[in-house]
DNA sequence: CTGAAAGCGCTTACAG
DNA sequence: CTGAAAGCGCTTACAG
């Protein structure tokens, strides 16, 4: 490994001079000739400064730990893209971890808890993550920012207006004449789920309708869980005509369960999923969904982190723009007098 | 930040003693009482060794860079799970990067090219990654291992038997009576694509049939690209009865295109996708696919990396076990005399 | 205009 | 049984 000292020797100058050349230090001055000579030698030797040494000196690693509930769920693709863009902009590199691996004794946990190992941590909270871990992290010196989470006092966050998002979904179904609208998916304990339900409830309330407790079906996010939750709903034999699914990932499973049970979407049941991703356009029927600016959440989370890190005055915030947008595809249709409510179960 | 020195002062001993306690150093001996005292103080102060300092001392960072073509493509989920498992086992943490971000000037590239920034790099090769980057990396001291890539001389790799995999797919279609079998997806220049085609060709050859050049449709991997490639095939108006799709991600798009064109799968066309992932079971029709041990590829890539790093004697290898396995779902059916070849275009 | 020295936090031979 | 010193590769005041 070629070091500063090697370069200095080859150039016949001191290490401080070489360091000065590399960092354009105002303290170190030299003639243009020696500067060029040093630069040439650096170039030809392929010298790259040792990062650990710089980290030690500056107490910064330029790495950002990012924890999401499930690395492979495409629902987080947009969020991650935003994080990566922000990280690149601010000179960070991303240590990506799965919340399910953040267990006691794991290298990952050790790393993000340690000193001088990462500059900070961005977390997309979820039921898989223990509050214990979060509060431990909050005590560390390295800043923690919560992504896609809002209205928490304990830690800084960048979130979405979830109520507005699901309200948009409900408005769409209402405009198609649906009167009995259900909500499926999401964990009961997760605050985001509650806010999403509130959005639906509020919109239905504005229309003089209400969201019946029996039309709320909690469940986990994975497609297979969506399948199972939908099976429970179907088994009840008492279906709403419109269904808002907590998450587009869940919706894939919901659609499969409906198809397997012979419930036709959108003829028998209209469905709109909260949150969108490109693959939703390729399921058949293509999923009507609410698009929210997840990229922005990721990007701004890095921004917020950076401000906290520099000690700037700053506050948590909700990304309001662009507003939740309805992506009309093929899982909803106007309810008509001819719609025959199909009973299953 | 609490350092070794702080602990030493509080305990009234030297830093070397504290270091010795932490590392169970055989050089440093002490009474059980002082050892316990130091341990207590470490515990109560929440001391964690500074990682940058250790990195500098040992010239190892315990971070492994992992580059895949597309972070959000669920096709890589199994591979990543294997990598994460291997990383955890060997005490590494994963710096995950997208090949599309590995462009000149990016922090990510700088990081994996630099000295002492990562202990090594695992790469899943693809057309998006320039050979220039790869060969630059190969010159670095930190080892590079290619994942899911085989038969390359330049760099160590852990791969799959791709020929055997697609041959298995072809055998399935042959057993259902299909005689004209096509291949769709994959980049022409990517060596893996060629091996996959060879597998089909060989199996058809054994059955006295052949793979016609006009039944090979190259294309990119993303679902939308699969959609477009399938549209081209459909527009030709001359369809095979069986189709092997290079990749299950691509297959999602292929199915959507078929559905949109009124081509029924499996009634009009049988389809089997190479490589499997859980979500393939939730598309309707559920995709029949070839399961390959991608988790093992990821896991063994870390193992191979570790051996190289320790200077052990080692060779690239193909994961042969478990063998490619057919996951029968609903996109294939027996061809019969009643099958009416539908012409489109 | 340039170099020697101290120090970031740690570990490891070596003295005592 | 325990401590002082050197050194990992770098940067930054401070001397000359």
XYZ file of C-alpha atoms (C1' of nucleotides) in Angstrom:
722
model
C 0.000 0.000 0.000
C 1.408 3.357 -0.995
C 1.261 5.988 1.710
C 1.775 9.687 2.059
C 5.269 8.980 3.265
C 6.114 7.040 0.111
C 4.943 9.901 -2.047
C 6.920 12.379 0.040
C 10.091 10.336 -0.297
C 9.733 9.881 -4.028
C 9.091 13.582 -4.467
C 11.846 14.555 -2.065
C 9.529 16.669 0.075
C 7.894 16.335 3.472
C 4.663 14.502 4.187
C 3.019 17.704 5.309
C 3.649 19.209 1.933
C 2.074 16.276 0.167
C -0.904 16.395 2.488
C -1.175 20.107 1.783
C -1.217 19.492 -1.947
C -3.950 16.894 -1.658
C -6.168 19.000 0.549
C -5.392 22.388 -0.957
C -4.533 23.436 2.540
C -4.213 27.198 3.058
C -1.546 26.599 5.664
C 0.809 24.885 3.307
C 2.247 26.886 0.470
C 4.591 25.743 -2.271
C 5.823 26.579 -5.745
C 3.741 25.527 -8.702
C 6.589 23.277 -9.818
C 6.774 21.187 -6.661
C 2.997 21.022 -6.521
C 2.884 19.624 -10.042
C 5.673 17.202 -9.295
C 3.822 15.859 -6.273
C 0.592 15.623 -8.238
C 2.361 13.661 -10.962
C 3.816 11.194 -8.528
C 0.454 10.717 -6.849
C -1.126 10.090 -10.220
C 1.453 7.600 -11.421
C 1.608 5.691 -8.139
C -2.172 5.394 -7.900
C -2.102 6.745 -4.389
C -5.427 7.022 -2.564
C -5.524 8.368 0.997
C -6.215 5.792 3.675
C -9.757 6.296 4.758
C -9.387 4.874 8.248
C -6.667 7.363 9.034
C -8.809 10.259 7.900
C -11.766 8.900 9.804
C -9.704 8.769 12.945
C -8.486 12.296 12.448
C -11.834 13.846 11.597
C -14.089 11.505 13.539
C -16.267 10.955 10.570
C -16.689 7.868 8.470
C -18.835 9.146 5.619
C -21.039 6.157 5.996
C -24.710 6.325 6.710
C -26.494 3.290 8.084
C -29.932 2.810 6.578
C -32.338 0.325 8.095
C -35.525 -0.749 6.365
C -38.022 -3.416 7.378
C -37.355 -5.633 4.401
C -34.546 -5.110 1.945
C -36.339 -6.988 -0.806
C -39.736 -5.352 -0.670
C -39.984 -3.202 -3.803
C -42.230 -0.804 -1.921
C -39.047 0.695 -0.474
C -37.367 1.156 -3.830
C -38.414 4.764 -4.199
C -37.453 5.619 -0.650
C -34.058 4.001 -1.118
C -33.482 5.789 -4.393
C -34.046 9.069 -2.555
C -31.699 8.073 0.229
C -28.992 7.065 -2.222
C -29.363 10.332 -4.094
C -29.104 12.324 -0.863
C -26.200 10.256 0.355
C -24.302 10.772 -2.869
C -24.930 14.494 -2.733
C -23.576 14.825 0.782
C -20.684 12.457 0.261
C -22.006 9.456 2.118
C -22.050 5.847 1.218
C -24.886 3.609 2.407
C -24.654 0.730 4.814
C -27.958 -0.958 4.127
C -29.431 -3.237 6.754
C -32.582 -5.205 7.212
C -34.496 -4.491 10.414
C -34.930 -8.214 10.916
C -31.165 -8.532 11.265
C -30.932 -5.840 13.867
C -30.966 -8.306 16.700
C -28.857 -8.392 19.787
C -25.403 -9.735 19.029
C -25.522 -8.988 15.323
C -22.596 -7.273 13.658
C -24.969 -4.779 12.155
C -26.364 -3.673 15.496
C -22.895 -3.515 16.980
C -21.807 -1.381 14.097
C -24.531 1.187 14.271
C -24.336 1.323 18.045
C -20.575 1.711 18.131
C -18.551 4.885 18.093
C -17.045 6.170 14.916
C -18.446 3.336 12.863
C -21.171 5.202 11.059
C -21.928 8.901 11.010
C -25.587 8.289 11.669
C -28.574 6.100 11.040
C -31.700 6.484 8.943
C -34.510 4.170 9.911
C -37.785 3.282 8.325
C -39.625 2.148 11.429
C -41.810 -0.950 11.477
C -43.279 -3.519 13.774
C -40.226 -5.736 13.252
C -38.027 -3.214 14.971
C -37.986 -3.222 18.727
C -38.528 0.066 20.495
C -35.692 -0.927 22.703
C -33.262 -0.759 19.813
C -34.637 2.599 18.751
C -34.299 4.147 22.174
C -30.791 2.757 22.568
C -29.880 4.312 19.253
C -31.414 7.613 20.216
C -28.984 7.823 23.127
C -25.935 7.593 20.884
C -24.069 10.572 19.686
C -24.552 9.750 16.014
C -27.847 11.267 14.845
C -30.837 9.107 14.011
C -33.563 10.152 11.593
C -36.826 8.304 11.121
C -38.026 8.004 7.532
C -41.633 7.816 6.427
C -42.723 8.178 10.020
C -44.380 11.204 11.483
C -45.707 12.771 14.628
C -43.131 11.251 16.933
C -41.669 13.334 19.703
C -38.634 11.276 20.520
C -36.668 11.450 17.317
C -36.427 13.662 14.262
C -38.384 12.412 11.255
C -39.418 13.126 7.706
C -42.855 11.787 6.898
C -45.775 11.730 4.521
C -49.290 12.946 4.964
C -50.789 9.499 5.264
C -54.280 10.718 6.117
C -54.413 12.812 2.999
C -53.199 9.844 0.986
C -55.847 7.373 2.056
C -58.474 10.111 1.993
C -57.630 10.519 -1.689
C -58.219 6.816 -2.179
C -61.544 6.985 -0.400
C -62.597 10.012 -2.443
C -61.946 8.069 -5.621
C -64.112 5.160 -4.506
C -66.845 7.509 -3.331
C -66.826 9.263 -6.689
C -67.486 5.889 -8.315
C -70.557 5.450 -6.187
C -69.170 3.114 -3.558
C -70.793 3.498 -0.170
C -69.420 0.617 1.774
C -65.663 0.877 1.801
C -63.288 -1.342 3.734
C -59.647 -1.098 4.753
C -57.248 -4.015 4.585
C -53.657 -4.481 5.746
C -51.238 -2.861 8.104
C -50.384 -3.718 11.656
C -52.804 -2.560 14.302
C -50.038 -1.237 16.537
C -48.180 0.681 13.862
C -49.090 4.363 14.161
C -48.960 4.807 10.394
C -51.734 2.279 9.971
C -53.930 4.228 12.355
C -53.337 7.451 10.473
C -54.190 5.762 7.207
C -57.439 4.510 8.662
C -58.175 7.976 10.005
C -57.831 9.380 6.508
C -60.427 6.971 5.183
C -62.690 7.577 8.146
C -62.519 11.339 7.769
C -63.312 11.245 4.058
C -66.224 8.884 4.544
C -67.429 11.086 7.370
C -67.427 14.105 5.058
C -69.708 12.139 2.751
C -72.039 11.281 5.596
C -70.829 7.704 5.669
C -68.706 5.809 8.137
C -66.013 3.166 8.220
C -67.411 0.172 10.021
C -65.058 -1.589 12.440
C -65.932 -4.905 10.861
C -64.638 -3.619 7.539
C -61.146 -3.096 8.921
C -58.845 -6.065 8.415
C -55.393 -5.764 9.911
C -52.530 -7.829 8.563
C -48.858 -7.846 7.708
C -47.401 -6.342 4.601
C -45.896 -9.195 2.595
C -47.880 -10.418 -0.414
C -48.492 -13.800 1.194
C -49.867 -12.076 4.275
C -52.107 -9.986 2.065
C -53.331 -13.206 0.540
C -54.124 -14.619 3.978
C -55.825 -11.462 5.209
C -57.966 -11.326 2.104
C -58.900 -14.958 2.626
C -60.209 -14.043 6.067
C -62.220 -11.203 4.613
C -63.615 -13.483 1.908
C -64.435 -16.171 4.436
C -66.553 -13.685 6.354
C -68.888 -13.758 3.377
C -69.671 -10.096 3.897
C -67.726 -7.943 1.483
C -67.615 -4.184 1.037
C -67.823 -3.008 -2.578
C -64.707 -0.895 -2.302
C -61.476 -1.801 -0.577
C -58.502 0.363 0.317
C -55.401 -1.714 0.778
C -52.797 -0.346 3.154
C -49.955 -1.095 0.823
C -49.418 -2.005 -2.798
C -47.190 -4.938 -1.851
C -50.045 -6.352 0.182
C -52.405 -5.683 -2.718
C -50.617 -8.218 -4.931
C -51.600 -10.940 -2.495
C -55.092 -9.542 -2.070
C -55.684 -9.698 -5.815
C -54.436 -13.273 -5.997
C -56.767 -14.320 -3.197
C -59.692 -12.603 -4.883
C -58.921 -14.281 -8.202
C -58.593 -17.681 -6.562
C -61.971 -17.201 -4.863
C -63.626 -16.166 -8.084
C -64.187 -12.614 -6.937
C -63.639 -10.433 -9.978
C -61.771 -7.167 -9.619
C -63.050 -4.596 -10.486
C -66.429 -6.096 -11.445
C -67.228 -7.515 -8.038
C -64.874 -5.456 -5.960
C -63.037 -2.187 -6.492
C -59.596 -1.902 -4.985
C -57.175 0.966 -4.519
C -53.800 0.527 -2.935
C -52.014 3.082 -0.831
C -48.531 3.847 -2.178
C -47.450 2.981 -5.671
C -44.549 1.368 -7.455
C -43.925 0.668 -11.109
C -44.579 -3.074 -10.919
C -48.160 -2.328 -9.846
C -48.785 -1.446 -13.471
C -47.856 -4.952 -14.579
C -50.076 -7.017 -12.378
C -53.330 -7.993 -14.136
C -55.594 -6.250 -13.374
C -53.165 -3.360 -13.048
C -53.463 -1.864 -9.584
C -55.006 1.557 -9.083
C -52.879 3.235 -6.459
C -52.055 6.401 -4.581
C -48.661 7.744 -5.432
C -46.812 9.478 -2.633
C -43.402 11.186 -2.846
C -41.340 8.474 -1.212
C -38.225 9.480 -3.103
C -38.493 12.898 -1.491
C -38.865 11.358 1.943
C -35.609 9.476 1.457
C -33.807 12.457 0.029
C -34.995 14.863 2.686
C -34.168 12.406 5.441
C -30.533 12.685 4.440
C -30.870 16.458 4.296
C -32.359 16.575 7.781
C -29.665 14.258 9.047
C -27.000 16.491 7.564
C -28.451 19.581 9.216
C -28.658 17.878 12.590
C -25.116 16.692 12.222
C -23.890 20.191 11.543
C -25.811 21.436 14.550
C -28.167 23.580 12.493
C -31.520 24.513 13.878
C -34.057 22.177 12.324
C -37.366 20.443 12.736
C -39.073 17.295 11.622
C -41.448 17.742 8.727
C -44.025 16.216 6.481
C -43.456 16.248 2.747
C -46.536 17.989 1.367
C -45.471 18.387 -2.200
C -46.165 16.738 -4.529
C -49.526 15.907 -3.003
C -50.856 12.338 -3.010
C -51.855 11.504 -6.549
C -54.284 8.908 -7.806
C -52.836 6.590 -10.459
C -55.888 5.202 -12.183
C -55.375 1.728 -13.517
C -57.773 -1.184 -13.681
C -58.884 -2.256 -10.232
C -61.742 0.176 -9.732
C -65.016 0.768 -11.542
C -68.252 2.641 -11.106
C -70.747 0.851 -8.992
C -74.076 0.472 -10.748
C -77.559 -0.797 -10.048
C -76.576 -3.937 -11.954
C -73.750 -4.861 -9.622
C -74.608 -8.168 -8.085
C -73.053 -8.539 -4.685
C -71.406 -11.933 -4.801
C -71.432 -13.852 -1.543
C -68.560 -16.159 -0.736
C -67.542 -18.207 2.237
C -16.872 10.343 23.424
C -15.396 8.072 26.012
C -12.022 6.633 25.114
C -9.665 4.001 26.373
C -7.777 6.711 28.167
C -10.874 7.808 30.068
C -11.505 4.271 31.225
C -7.877 3.892 32.288
C -7.984 7.072 34.308
C -11.216 6.190 36.040
C -9.905 2.737 36.863
C -6.512 4.046 37.893
C -4.657 1.778 35.476
C -2.835 2.178 32.191
C -4.455 2.199 28.769
C -2.552 -0.910 27.779
C -4.158 -2.762 30.645
C -7.627 -1.716 29.575
C -6.897 -2.671 25.992
C -5.626 -6.019 27.244
C -8.833 -6.612 29.170
C -10.983 -5.833 26.168
C -9.047 -8.040 23.806
C -8.170 -10.821 26.228
C -4.612 -10.223 25.174
C -2.179 -12.965 26.204
C 0.533 -10.349 26.604
C -1.276 -8.440 29.264
C -1.851 -10.136 32.592
C -3.646 -8.792 35.626
C -5.433 -9.857 38.804
C -9.024 -10.905 38.567
C -9.969 -7.950 40.760
C -8.542 -5.244 38.486
C -9.960 -7.013 35.463
C -13.430 -6.960 36.989
C -13.055 -3.348 38.009
C -12.121 -2.331 34.476
C -14.982 -4.366 33.053
C -17.415 -2.658 35.409
C -16.248 0.786 34.436
C -16.476 -0.065 30.748
C -19.981 -1.356 31.292
C -21.204 1.639 33.226
C -19.606 4.199 30.933
C -21.018 2.570 27.808
C -17.605 2.546 26.238
C -17.319 1.152 22.717
C -13.934 1.033 20.982
C -13.452 3.519 18.199
C -13.703 1.613 14.989
C -11.618 3.950 12.864
C -8.694 3.552 15.230
C -8.886 -0.218 15.069
C -9.248 -0.094 11.308
C -6.121 1.966 11.069
C -4.227 -0.389 13.310
C -5.352 -3.616 11.655
C -5.900 -2.308 8.143
C -9.312 -3.850 7.986
C -12.671 -2.157 7.977
C -15.014 -5.113 8.340
C -17.104 -3.705 5.564
C -17.856 -5.523 2.388
C -19.046 -3.603 -0.645
C -21.755 -5.413 -2.572
C -22.779 -4.206 -6.003
C -25.872 -5.490 -7.776
C -27.407 -4.335 -11.043
C -30.602 -3.054 -9.467
C -31.148 -2.737 -5.742
C -34.902 -2.936 -6.100
C -35.231 -5.966 -8.327
C -36.637 -8.735 -6.113
C -34.794 -11.281 -8.224
C -31.714 -10.433 -6.166
C -33.424 -10.913 -2.818
C -32.231 -14.488 -2.369
C -28.705 -13.642 -3.426
C -28.616 -10.723 -1.011
C -29.995 -12.819 1.827
C -27.105 -15.225 1.279
C -24.586 -12.415 1.200
C -25.961 -10.906 4.392
C -25.860 -14.279 6.127
C -22.256 -14.842 5.054
C -21.282 -11.311 6.001
C -22.779 -11.659 9.448
C -20.985 -14.951 9.960
C -17.601 -13.518 9.086
C -18.125 -10.261 10.930
C -18.745 -7.986 7.991
C -21.319 -5.373 7.429
C -22.635 -4.671 3.931
C -22.190 -1.526 1.898
C -24.823 -2.068 -0.737
C -24.546 -0.243 -4.017
C -26.401 -0.130 -7.279
C -24.305 -0.772 -10.374
C -26.012 2.149 -12.057
C -24.483 4.455 -9.460
C -20.992 3.140 -9.993
C -20.117 5.913 -12.366
C -16.983 7.970 -12.533
C -16.945 10.594 -9.811
C -19.462 8.879 -7.557
C -18.732 8.524 -3.874
C -19.511 4.856 -4.125
C -16.906 4.212 -6.786
C -14.370 6.295 -4.918
C -15.069 4.311 -1.831
C -14.640 0.862 -3.277
C -11.591 1.966 -5.244
C -9.909 3.604 -2.280
C -7.524 2.069 0.191
C -8.733 0.889 3.542
C -12.302 1.872 2.819
C -13.756 -1.553 2.296
C -12.177 -4.940 2.802
C -13.368 -6.130 -0.556
C -16.116 -6.084 -3.135
C -18.707 -8.601 -4.228
C -20.227 -7.909 -7.607
C -23.132 -9.330 -9.466
C -22.045 -8.480 -12.997
C -24.419 -7.091 -15.581
C -24.534 -5.106 -18.752
C -24.922 -1.892 -16.759
C -21.481 -2.309 -15.301
C -18.582 -1.221 -17.446
C -15.732 -3.647 -17.927
C -13.474 -0.733 -17.286
C -14.692 -0.453 -13.715
C -14.301 -4.183 -13.203
C -10.743 -4.263 -14.455
C -9.835 -1.223 -12.378
C -11.209 -2.960 -9.338
C -9.336 -6.140 -10.113
C -6.084 -4.207 -9.867
C -6.772 -3.112 -6.308
C -5.446 -4.904 -3.320
C -8.883 -5.539 -1.826
C -10.256 -8.782 -3.259
C -13.141 -8.820 -5.710
C -15.485 -11.759 -6.119
C -18.039 -12.088 -8.892
C -21.394 -13.491 -7.852
C -23.705 -15.523 -10.049
C -21.167 -15.352 -12.841
C -19.131 -18.230 -14.087
C -16.378 -19.259 -16.438
C -14.424 -16.045 -16.220
C -10.662 -16.176 -16.081
C -9.969 -12.713 -14.804
C -11.585 -12.754 -11.400
C -12.708 -15.304 -8.839
C -16.388 -16.168 -8.984
C -19.149 -18.300 -7.556
C -21.760 -19.227 -10.114
C -24.724 -21.361 -11.035
C -25.077 -24.021 -13.645
C -27.187 -21.934 -15.958
C -27.228 -24.474 -18.784
C -28.583 -27.133 -16.512
C -31.211 -24.685 -15.271
C -32.644 -23.746 -18.637
C -32.279 -27.331 -19.838
C -34.568 -28.293 -16.972
C -37.080 -25.740 -18.195
C -36.871 -27.080 -21.742
C -37.288 -30.665 -20.523
C -40.481 -29.681 -18.767
C -41.945 -28.108 -21.894
C -40.850 -31.088 -23.993
C -42.529 -33.452 -21.566
C -45.756 -31.544 -22.102
C -45.508 -32.159 -25.808
C -44.171 -28.791 -26.916
C -41.970 -28.969 -29.987
C -41.461 -25.366 -30.865
C -39.891 -23.638 -27.923
C -38.659 -20.063 -27.813
C -36.372 -18.087 -25.539
C -37.092 -14.538 -24.437
C -35.111 -11.990 -22.450
C -31.518 -11.372 -21.479
C -28.924 -9.215 -23.095
C -27.212 -10.628 -26.137
C -23.758 -9.643 -24.894
C -24.126 -10.986 -21.384
C -22.337 -14.351 -21.195
C -24.964 -15.722 -18.812
C -27.634 -15.238 -21.455
C -25.631 -17.251 -23.944
C -25.187 -20.084 -21.473
C -28.891 -20.110 -20.760
C -29.635 -20.348 -24.455
C -27.091 -23.136 -24.786
C -28.928 -25.099 -22.118
C -32.163 -24.887 -24.063
C -30.433 -25.690 -27.324
C -28.721 -28.732 -25.899
C -31.911 -30.138 -24.417
C -33.852 -29.592 -27.613
C -30.986 -31.181 -29.510
C -31.212 -34.291 -27.345
C -34.850 -34.538 -28.339
C -34.001 -34.233 -32.007
C -35.318 -30.692 -32.155
C -33.627 -27.355 -32.467
C -33.901 -23.810 -31.191
C -34.585 -21.591 -34.149
C -32.739 -18.250 -34.232
C -36.011 -16.482 -34.968
C -37.416 -17.816 -31.688
C -34.767 -16.051 -29.641
C -35.811 -12.613 -28.450
C -33.214 -10.648 -26.553
C -34.232 -7.903 -24.153
C -33.526 -6.247 -20.856
C -34.570 -7.606 -17.523
C -37.023 -5.110 -16.039
C -40.716 -5.998 -16.197
C -41.450 -3.124 -18.559
C -38.699 -4.335 -20.874
C -40.175 -7.806 -20.736
C -43.467 -6.270 -21.738
C -41.851 -4.547 -24.710
C -39.911 -7.615 -25.821
C -43.047 -9.722 -25.664
C -44.869 -7.134 -27.726
C -42.251 -7.536 -30.426
C -42.662 -11.282 -30.331
C -46.438 -10.954 -30.518
C -46.189 -8.486 -33.367
C -44.218 -11.022 -35.383
C -47.439 -13.037 -35.503
C -45.451 -16.235 -35.363
C -45.461 -17.673 -31.853
C -43.829 -20.774 -30.445
C -46.077 -22.870 -28.213
C -43.597 -22.900 -25.352
C -41.519 -20.003 -24.107
C -38.607 -19.953 -21.712
C -38.144 -16.540 -20.197
C -34.641 -15.625 -19.146
C -35.735 -14.236 -15.843
C -38.790 -14.274 -13.630
C -38.747 -10.493 -13.279
C -38.978 -10.226 -17.043
C -41.754 -12.813 -17.021
C -44.088 -10.492 -15.111
C -43.985 -8.090 -18.027
C -44.260 -10.893 -20.559
C -47.441 -12.152 -18.935
C -48.953 -8.678 -18.874
C -48.226 -8.228 -22.579
C -49.738 -11.609 -23.378
C -52.856 -10.811 -21.371
C -53.216 -7.426 -23.025
C -52.945 -9.046 -26.456
C -55.523 -11.673 -25.588
C -53.014 -14.493 -25.669
C -54.024 -16.860 -22.908
C -51.354 -18.428 -20.720
C -51.196 -21.411 -20.480
C -53.964 -22.213 -22.953
C -52.385 -20.494 -25.927
C -48.841 -20.352 -24.708
C -46.860 -22.201 -22.052
C -44.261 -20.229 -20.184
C -41.516 -21.158 -17.765
C -39.252 -18.603 -16.193
C -35.640 -19.146 -15.283
C -34.969 -18.364 -11.592
C -37.697 -18.118 -9.027
C -38.810 -15.837 -6.245
C -41.740 -15.990 -3.883
C -43.775 -13.266 -5.564
C -43.918 -15.390 -8.720
C -46.475 -17.480 -6.876
C -48.794 -14.499 -6.539
C -48.996 -13.329 -10.102
C -52.079 -14.718 -11.870
C -51.453 -17.072 -13.558
C -48.791 -18.060 -11.043
C -45.468 -18.423 -12.826
C -43.903 -21.831 -13.329
C -40.211 -21.338 -12.698
C -36.827 -22.925 -12.228
C -35.516 -22.502 -8.730
C -31.767 -22.141 -8.403
C -29.772 -21.835 -5.168
C -29.134 -18.105 -5.284
C -28.907 -17.853 -1.515
C -26.001 -20.292 -1.651
C -24.290 -18.249 -4.340
C -24.402 -15.198 -2.095
C -23.279 -17.088 0.951
C -20.437 -18.885 -0.785
C -19.273 -15.682 -2.424
C -18.529 -14.313 1.019
C -16.822 -17.577 1.938
C -14.648 -17.433 -1.169
C -13.847 -13.809 -0.485
C -12.815 -14.676 3.047
C -10.503 -17.427 1.881
C -8.865 -15.196 -0.702
C -8.407 -12.518 1.887
C -6.673 -14.912 4.225
C -4.444 -16.034 1.401
C -5.793 -19.571 1.353
C -5.532 -21.653 -1.737
C -8.901 -21.505 -3.477
C -10.742 -21.719 -6.744
C -13.873 -20.358 -8.326
C -16.755 -22.775 -8.359
C -20.247 -23.519 -9.518
C -22.889 -24.326 -6.934
C -24.209 -27.710 -8.015
C -26.352 -28.531 -5.050
C -29.258 -28.212 -4.734
C -29.766 -28.828 -8.448
C -32.099 -26.644 -10.484
C -35.639 -27.504 -9.485
C -38.854 -27.029 -11.383
C -41.537 -25.176 -9.427
C -44.733 -26.133 -11.179
C -47.348 -23.453 -11.033
C -49.886 -22.385 -13.600
C -48.205 -21.088 -16.732
C -47.651 -24.383 -18.540
C -49.968 -27.072 -19.845
C -49.873 -30.123 -22.044
C -50.114 -29.371 -25.709
C -52.920 -31.290 -27.360
C -54.341 -31.840 -30.814
C -57.048 -29.374 -29.851
C -54.674 -26.488 -29.280
C -55.504 -23.833 -31.802
C -52.484 -21.764 -32.656
C -53.691 -18.223 -32.300
C -52.208 -15.741 -34.745
C -51.705 -12.168 -33.654
C -50.021 -9.166 -35.113
C 8.302 28.789 1.049
C 8.945 24.171 3.620
C 9.607 20.691 7.514
C 9.286 18.626 12.288
C 6.126 17.501 15.801
C 1.948 16.422 18.057
C -2.084 13.992 18.108
C -6.647 11.305 16.501
C -7.672 6.165 19.536
C -6.106 2.076 19.455
C -2.712 -2.383 20.003
C 1.469 -4.698 20.799
C 5.851 -5.905 21.741
C 9.116 -4.570 25.285
C 10.828 -2.946 29.970
C 10.514 -2.997 34.579
C 1.753 -8.379 37.522
C 1.643 -3.592 35.197
C 3.147 0.674 32.498
C 5.648 3.527 28.885
C 6.556 3.804 24.130
C 6.159 3.191 19.325
C 3.417 3.104 15.499
C -0.925 2.468 12.122
C -1.599 6.965 8.101
C -3.197 11.055 8.218
C -3.771 16.575 9.234
C -2.750 20.800 11.345
C -0.988 24.275 13.872
C 3.673 25.898 14.765
C 8.755 26.786 13.883
C 12.170 27.995 10.999
